Amino acid sequence: MSEHPDEFPRGFLPASDPLPSLPGAVFASWNHAANSLPQWITNGVVRAKIASLPDFPTDALSGQREHEAAMRVLSFLAHAYLLTGDVLPSLPAKLAVPWVAVSELLGTPPVLNYNTFNLTNWTRLDPALPVALGNIAIAQHFLGGQDEQWFQMVHIAIEMVAARAVSVLKPMQAAAASEDGPTVLAHLTTLADTVGEMQRTLERMPEGCDPHIYYHRVRTYMFGWKDNPAFPNGLIYEGVSQTPRFLRGETGAQTATIYAFDGALGIEHGHDAFRAYLIEMRDYMPPAHRTFIAQLESGPDVRGFVGRSGNIQLRDAYNAAVTALQDFRIKHMEYAAMYIAQFAQSDIKNSTAVGTGGTPFMRYLAQHRDATRKHLLA
């Protein structure tokens, strides 16, 4: 297990601010396309405009930040191309070939994911001020507008808040291994306080993102091509393979933060379809995030140490952290009902209320909540 608590200094946000655009004149046409996407979608010309672009110069990319910026541009253009107008069964080679190449370099599938949509898709208004609501803007848009941007910015702000707790997870496990009760207590308190602050940040969502606009406008381009009736045969990436791929869309289940908290607290989920889905979602995370979660899950047993200690103060601190996580999940469920389920019930095209990840999300979120509650120590 790594002994470097600062390996994720800003939680799962990148340690360096994302590039706002692709560098160099060679990417000028692609940057213009990315910036023009809201207008192209609105005017129904996105497919024709993308078809006229020059080949994407993948070989001109260098380093993690440039690859992430390329993934962002290609993901947004590809989803706009596929999901504007009649759904298409294949993606042209002009987009498919570079998208697959860049995704392979990053170790994630060629589909819009949480990392690309949120974690590497922001800039700071004032570089001297923190990453927080009021000082961040979104780099890449589909349609743009306050609701789309606020939805993303709230997620980014939550991830920045979470960084404080992410930094104590491995030290907390190390303290449990050495039976250092006071340090475990301090870190459990930090975790509970941080999750509470994350929930307060989440509760700001309605300030700038209206449920009706989110359902009918924002989430439109976040869907993938697995468990999606619009893509019954998956998606063919032309110029790469004629074998279709089935990939899920962008969803909050692809952030490593909650998985990391579960792993550190010893919260496990039943061996069922929901657990299989959670494991599958890790494939959409950056490899370093997946590794971190696995290290926590195989690390020292904080829950076991607290239970064996007989220390009431430690038990209460552990239960406070679990309860905070449970409350966060309850709030998330409330917003899922407010922003999706209430509209899906009357939406003939989506009467099953399936999320952007292609799952019965309300049932899965309820399972998440219930599994968390079961880990409270008596």
XYZ file of C-alpha atoms in Angstrom:
378
model
C 0.000 0.000 0.000
C 1.309 3.451 -0.902
C 2.510 5.608 1.974
C 2.042 8.863 0.074
C -1.189 10.539 1.200
C -0.586 13.414 -1.246
C -0.764 11.210 -4.355
C -4.144 12.886 -5.022
C -3.635 16.414 -3.634
C -6.951 17.611 -5.074
C -8.842 14.397 -4.592
C -9.639 12.914 -7.975
C -9.452 16.256 -9.762
C -6.191 16.542 -11.719
C -3.229 17.910 -9.758
C -2.695 20.537 -12.493
C -5.568 22.550 -13.976
C -6.898 21.046 -17.244
C -5.891 22.656 -20.522
C -8.739 24.906 -21.716
C -8.104 23.877 -25.333
C -5.726 21.859 -27.488
C -2.366 23.617 -27.992
C -0.874 24.671 -31.301
C -2.088 25.798 -34.717
C -2.363 22.190 -35.861
C -5.466 21.829 -33.674
C -7.073 25.137 -34.690
C -9.920 23.547 -36.683
C -10.712 21.104 -33.885
C -10.675 23.792 -31.215
C -13.013 25.850 -33.395
C -15.318 22.839 -33.714
C -15.328 22.322 -29.944
C -16.126 25.990 -29.323
C -18.822 26.003 -32.018
C -20.595 22.860 -30.829
C -23.563 24.641 -29.145
C -24.277 26.608 -32.317
C -23.814 23.599 -34.568
C -26.196 21.484 -32.481
C -28.802 24.238 -32.318
C -28.719 24.722 -36.085
C -28.654 21.031 -36.942
C -25.364 21.198 -38.847
C -23.114 19.292 -36.443
C -22.684 16.238 -38.663
C -21.927 18.215 -41.817
C -19.470 20.469 -39.990
C -17.620 17.566 -38.394
C -17.433 15.780 -41.758
C -15.580 18.795 -43.176
C -12.871 18.780 -40.476
C -9.295 17.752 -41.337
C -7.916 14.537 -39.893
C -7.259 14.756 -36.169
C -3.457 15.038 -35.616
C -3.127 12.483 -32.820
C 0.646 12.297 -33.261
C 0.953 15.975 -32.278
C -0.289 15.247 -28.754
C 2.173 15.075 -25.893
C 1.609 14.320 -22.212
C -1.334 13.561 -19.964
C -2.979 16.995 -20.059
C -2.979 17.143 -23.864
C -4.381 13.628 -24.089
C -7.136 14.549 -21.635
C -7.955 17.704 -23.608
C -8.114 15.637 -26.795
C -10.358 13.088 -25.115
C -12.657 15.931 -24.072
C -12.895 17.446 -27.548
C -13.372 14.106 -29.292
C -15.900 12.818 -26.727
C -18.109 15.889 -26.939
C -17.970 15.982 -30.733
C -18.659 12.253 -31.023
C -21.640 12.289 -28.655
C -23.049 15.371 -30.381
C -22.586 13.687 -33.758
C -24.310 10.491 -32.642
C -27.121 11.926 -30.509
C -28.215 14.955 -32.555
C -31.084 13.944 -34.827
C -31.724 10.335 -35.789
C -29.462 7.966 -33.893
C -26.731 6.417 -36.031
C -25.419 2.832 -35.729
C -21.812 3.773 -36.455
C -19.326 6.578 -35.911
C -17.275 7.855 -38.890
C -13.582 7.034 -38.919
C -12.693 10.743 -38.724
C -13.888 10.701 -35.109
C -13.677 7.009 -34.273
C -10.013 6.407 -35.096
C -8.485 9.242 -33.035
C -11.026 8.764 -30.235
C -10.099 5.109 -29.828
C -6.393 5.934 -30.038
C -6.560 8.623 -27.345
C -8.812 6.555 -25.094
C -6.328 3.684 -25.245
C -3.513 6.028 -24.229
C -5.590 7.139 -21.226
C -6.704 3.622 -20.328
C -10.449 4.283 -20.575
C -13.087 3.256 -23.172
C -13.961 5.530 -26.134
C -17.131 7.040 -24.683
C -17.913 10.159 -22.667
C -17.117 9.394 -19.031
C -17.297 11.235 -15.706
C -13.601 12.105 -15.819
C -13.934 13.787 -19.214
C -17.314 15.419 -18.591
C -16.403 16.855 -15.190
C -12.972 16.211 -13.678
C -10.896 17.441 -16.638
C -13.402 19.935 -18.038
C -12.935 23.198 -16.118
C -10.858 26.320 -15.783
C -10.385 28.749 -12.913
C -11.581 32.322 -13.378
C -8.766 33.514 -11.113
C -5.808 31.078 -10.987
C -4.800 32.513 -7.627
C -8.087 31.457 -5.988
C -9.252 27.936 -5.067
C -11.189 25.479 -7.199
C -14.663 26.281 -5.878
C -18.082 27.475 -6.977
C -17.714 31.107 -7.981
C -14.215 30.573 -9.383
C -14.667 27.820 -11.962
C -16.031 27.732 -15.491
C -16.662 24.816 -17.831
C -14.234 24.438 -20.738
C -16.389 22.375 -23.102
C -20.156 22.442 -23.624
C -22.799 20.603 -25.555
C -25.578 23.207 -25.682
C -24.167 25.453 -22.978
C -26.275 27.649 -20.742
C -26.455 28.038 -16.990
C -28.141 24.718 -16.215
C -25.610 22.554 -18.042
C -22.650 24.417 -16.586
C -24.003 24.563 -13.037
C -24.699 20.822 -13.098
C -21.049 20.169 -13.943
C -19.615 22.842 -11.655
C -21.435 21.460 -8.618
C -19.891 18.050 -9.288
C -16.445 19.588 -9.656
C -16.885 21.521 -6.417
C -17.974 18.347 -4.614
C -14.844 16.580 -5.824
C -12.665 19.433 -4.574
C -14.349 19.318 -1.166
C -13.833 15.541 -1.086
C -10.078 15.980 -1.464
C -9.667 16.628 2.251
C -11.121 13.227 3.095
C -9.392 11.402 0.240
C -6.049 12.523 1.681
C -6.679 10.806 5.052
C -7.994 7.429 3.833
C -4.683 5.591 3.586
C -3.262 7.227 6.732
C -6.434 6.152 8.539
C -5.911 2.561 7.452
C -2.253 2.705 8.438
C -3.258 4.004 11.876
C -5.746 1.163 12.248
C -3.022 -1.341 11.375
C -0.819 0.076 14.133
C -3.804 0.318 16.515
C -3.366 4.079 16.798
C -6.861 4.926 18.052
C -6.469 8.728 18.362
C -5.294 9.036 14.751
C -8.091 6.823 13.457
C -10.537 8.944 15.445
C -9.191 12.169 13.940
C -9.389 10.822 10.393
C -12.907 9.416 10.859
C -13.984 12.854 12.080
C -12.414 14.456 9.008
C -14.232 11.984 6.789
C -17.623 12.610 8.411
C -17.176 16.397 8.317
C -16.078 16.291 4.676
C -19.016 14.168 3.516
C -21.318 16.614 5.300
C -19.742 19.481 3.379
C -20.074 17.499 0.146
C -23.797 17.152 0.830
C -24.162 20.874 1.482
C -22.474 21.513 -1.863
C -24.793 19.030 -3.592
C -27.767 20.814 -2.046
C -26.815 23.887 -4.077
C -27.714 22.084 -7.315
C -31.206 23.681 -7.626
C -29.681 27.176 -7.429
C -28.576 26.997 -11.058
C -29.877 23.774 -12.582
C -33.605 23.436 -13.151
C -34.878 19.823 -13.125
C -36.990 20.253 -16.265
C -34.099 21.732 -18.241
C -31.704 19.085 -16.967
C -33.961 16.217 -18.013
C -34.925 17.562 -21.422
C -31.735 19.374 -22.405
C -28.636 18.595 -20.344
C -28.707 14.802 -20.067
C -29.544 14.303 -23.766
C -25.920 13.936 -24.810
C -24.668 11.912 -21.832
C -26.084 8.528 -22.904
C -23.989 5.654 -24.178
C -24.698 2.577 -26.270
C -25.168 -0.187 -23.733
C -28.613 -0.983 -22.328
C -29.858 1.888 -24.478
C -32.856 1.059 -26.717
C -31.646 3.637 -29.233
C -28.531 1.498 -29.800
C -29.871 -2.078 -29.753
C -26.824 -3.313 -31.670
C -24.200 -1.182 -29.963
C -21.925 1.149 -31.917
C -19.464 0.426 -34.698
C -16.290 2.513 -34.655
C -15.561 2.846 -38.373
C -11.923 2.532 -39.346
C -11.231 0.594 -36.136
C -13.419 -2.516 -36.236
C -16.686 -3.706 -37.673
C -17.467 -5.407 -34.371
C -19.859 -3.189 -32.414
C -18.990 -2.058 -28.906
C -21.452 -1.664 -26.055
C -20.399 1.128 -23.681
C -22.315 2.912 -20.942
C -22.838 6.658 -20.844
C -21.478 9.216 -18.409
C -22.767 8.806 -14.865
C -21.856 9.810 -11.335
C -21.249 6.119 -10.629
C -17.940 6.620 -12.449
C -16.369 8.872 -9.812
C -13.804 7.137 -7.595
C -14.646 9.235 -4.537
C -17.524 7.242 -3.053
C -15.851 3.939 -3.919
C -12.787 5.132 -2.015
C -14.857 6.058 1.031
C -16.610 2.689 0.937
C -13.282 0.896 0.636
C -11.696 2.724 3.549
C -14.747 2.206 5.789
C -15.152 -1.449 4.841
C -18.595 -0.934 3.281
C -19.353 -3.807 0.930
C -22.226 -4.393 -1.454
C -24.032 -7.655 -2.141
C -22.951 -9.992 -4.927
C -25.734 -9.124 -7.348
C -26.389 -7.154 -10.518
C -25.843 -3.885 -8.681
C -22.408 -4.896 -7.438
C -21.505 -6.110 -10.942
C -22.504 -2.708 -12.275
C -20.335 -0.907 -9.702
C -17.358 -3.071 -10.641
C -18.019 -2.387 -14.323
C -18.053 1.366 -13.709
C -14.428 1.227 -12.601
C -13.453 0.449 -16.185
C -14.521 4.002 -17.059
C -12.225 5.597 -14.448
C -8.596 6.593 -15.028
C -6.303 3.652 -14.157
C -4.738 5.500 -11.197
C -8.183 5.962 -9.654
C -8.990 2.272 -10.047
C -5.690 1.320 -8.441
C -6.306 3.624 -5.479
C -9.708 2.057 -4.805
C -8.268 -1.454 -5.008
C -5.502 -0.520 -2.562
C -8.042 0.782 -0.069
C -10.239 -2.293 -0.391
C -7.292 -4.588 0.293
C -5.796 -2.355 2.977
C -6.032 -2.588 6.776
C -9.541 -3.091 8.167
C -10.634 0.141 9.855
C -14.111 -1.177 10.659
C -12.700 -4.330 12.239
C -10.220 -2.357 14.328
C -12.922 -0.016 15.603
C -15.233 -2.919 16.410
C -12.523 -4.798 18.310
C -11.328 -1.752 20.215
C -14.351 -1.494 22.468
C -13.793 2.259 22.385
C -17.172 4.009 22.397
C -15.714 7.271 21.071
C -14.136 5.439 18.134
C -17.364 3.541 17.452
C -19.372 6.764 17.459
C -16.890 8.434 15.099
C -17.050 5.469 12.718
C -20.847 5.468 12.802
C -20.871 9.236 12.223
C -18.818 8.732 9.041
C -21.096 5.922 7.837
C -24.199 7.975 8.654
C -22.823 10.984 6.777
C -22.250 8.763 3.748
C -25.746 7.319 4.086
C -27.238 10.832 4.297
C -25.301 11.889 1.190
C -26.738 8.917 -0.673
C -30.246 9.742 0.518
C -29.882 13.306 -0.764
C -28.550 11.949 -4.048
C -31.646 9.747 -4.323
C -33.906 12.738 -3.660
C -32.259 14.665 -6.480
C -32.359 11.667 -8.824
C -36.119 11.540 -8.238
C -36.440 15.301 -8.703
C -34.257 15.590 -11.800
C -35.029 12.329 -13.627
C -37.633 9.955 -12.211
C -40.537 12.403 -12.073
C -40.109 13.204 -15.765
C -39.342 9.657 -16.905
C -42.651 8.442 -15.503
C -44.529 10.583 -18.011
C -41.959 10.265 -20.807
C -43.301 7.715 -23.284
C -39.862 7.303 -24.848
C -38.215 6.513 -21.515
C -40.943 5.162 -19.285
C -38.554 2.803 -17.475
C -36.635 5.678 -15.884
C -33.227 4.397 -16.948
C -30.240 6.607 -16.139
C -27.529 7.805 -18.501
C -25.527 4.738 -17.509
C -28.363 2.536 -18.792
C -29.476 1.229 -15.395
C -32.574 1.273 -13.146
C -30.823 3.945 -11.102
C -33.474 4.493 -8.418
C -33.369 0.846 -7.379
C -29.567 0.842 -7.445
C -29.345 4.021 -5.385
C -31.690 2.515 -2.815
C -29.439 -0.548 -2.589
C -26.455 1.748 -2.089
C -28.206 3.488 0.777
C -29.337 0.255 2.429
C -25.912 -1.389 2.212
C -24.339 1.657 3.847
C -26.825 1.603 6.723
C -26.103 -2.084 7.417
C -22.478 -1.290 8.251
C -23.249 0.791 11.332
C -21.576 -0.699 14.411
C -23.815 -1.626 17.365
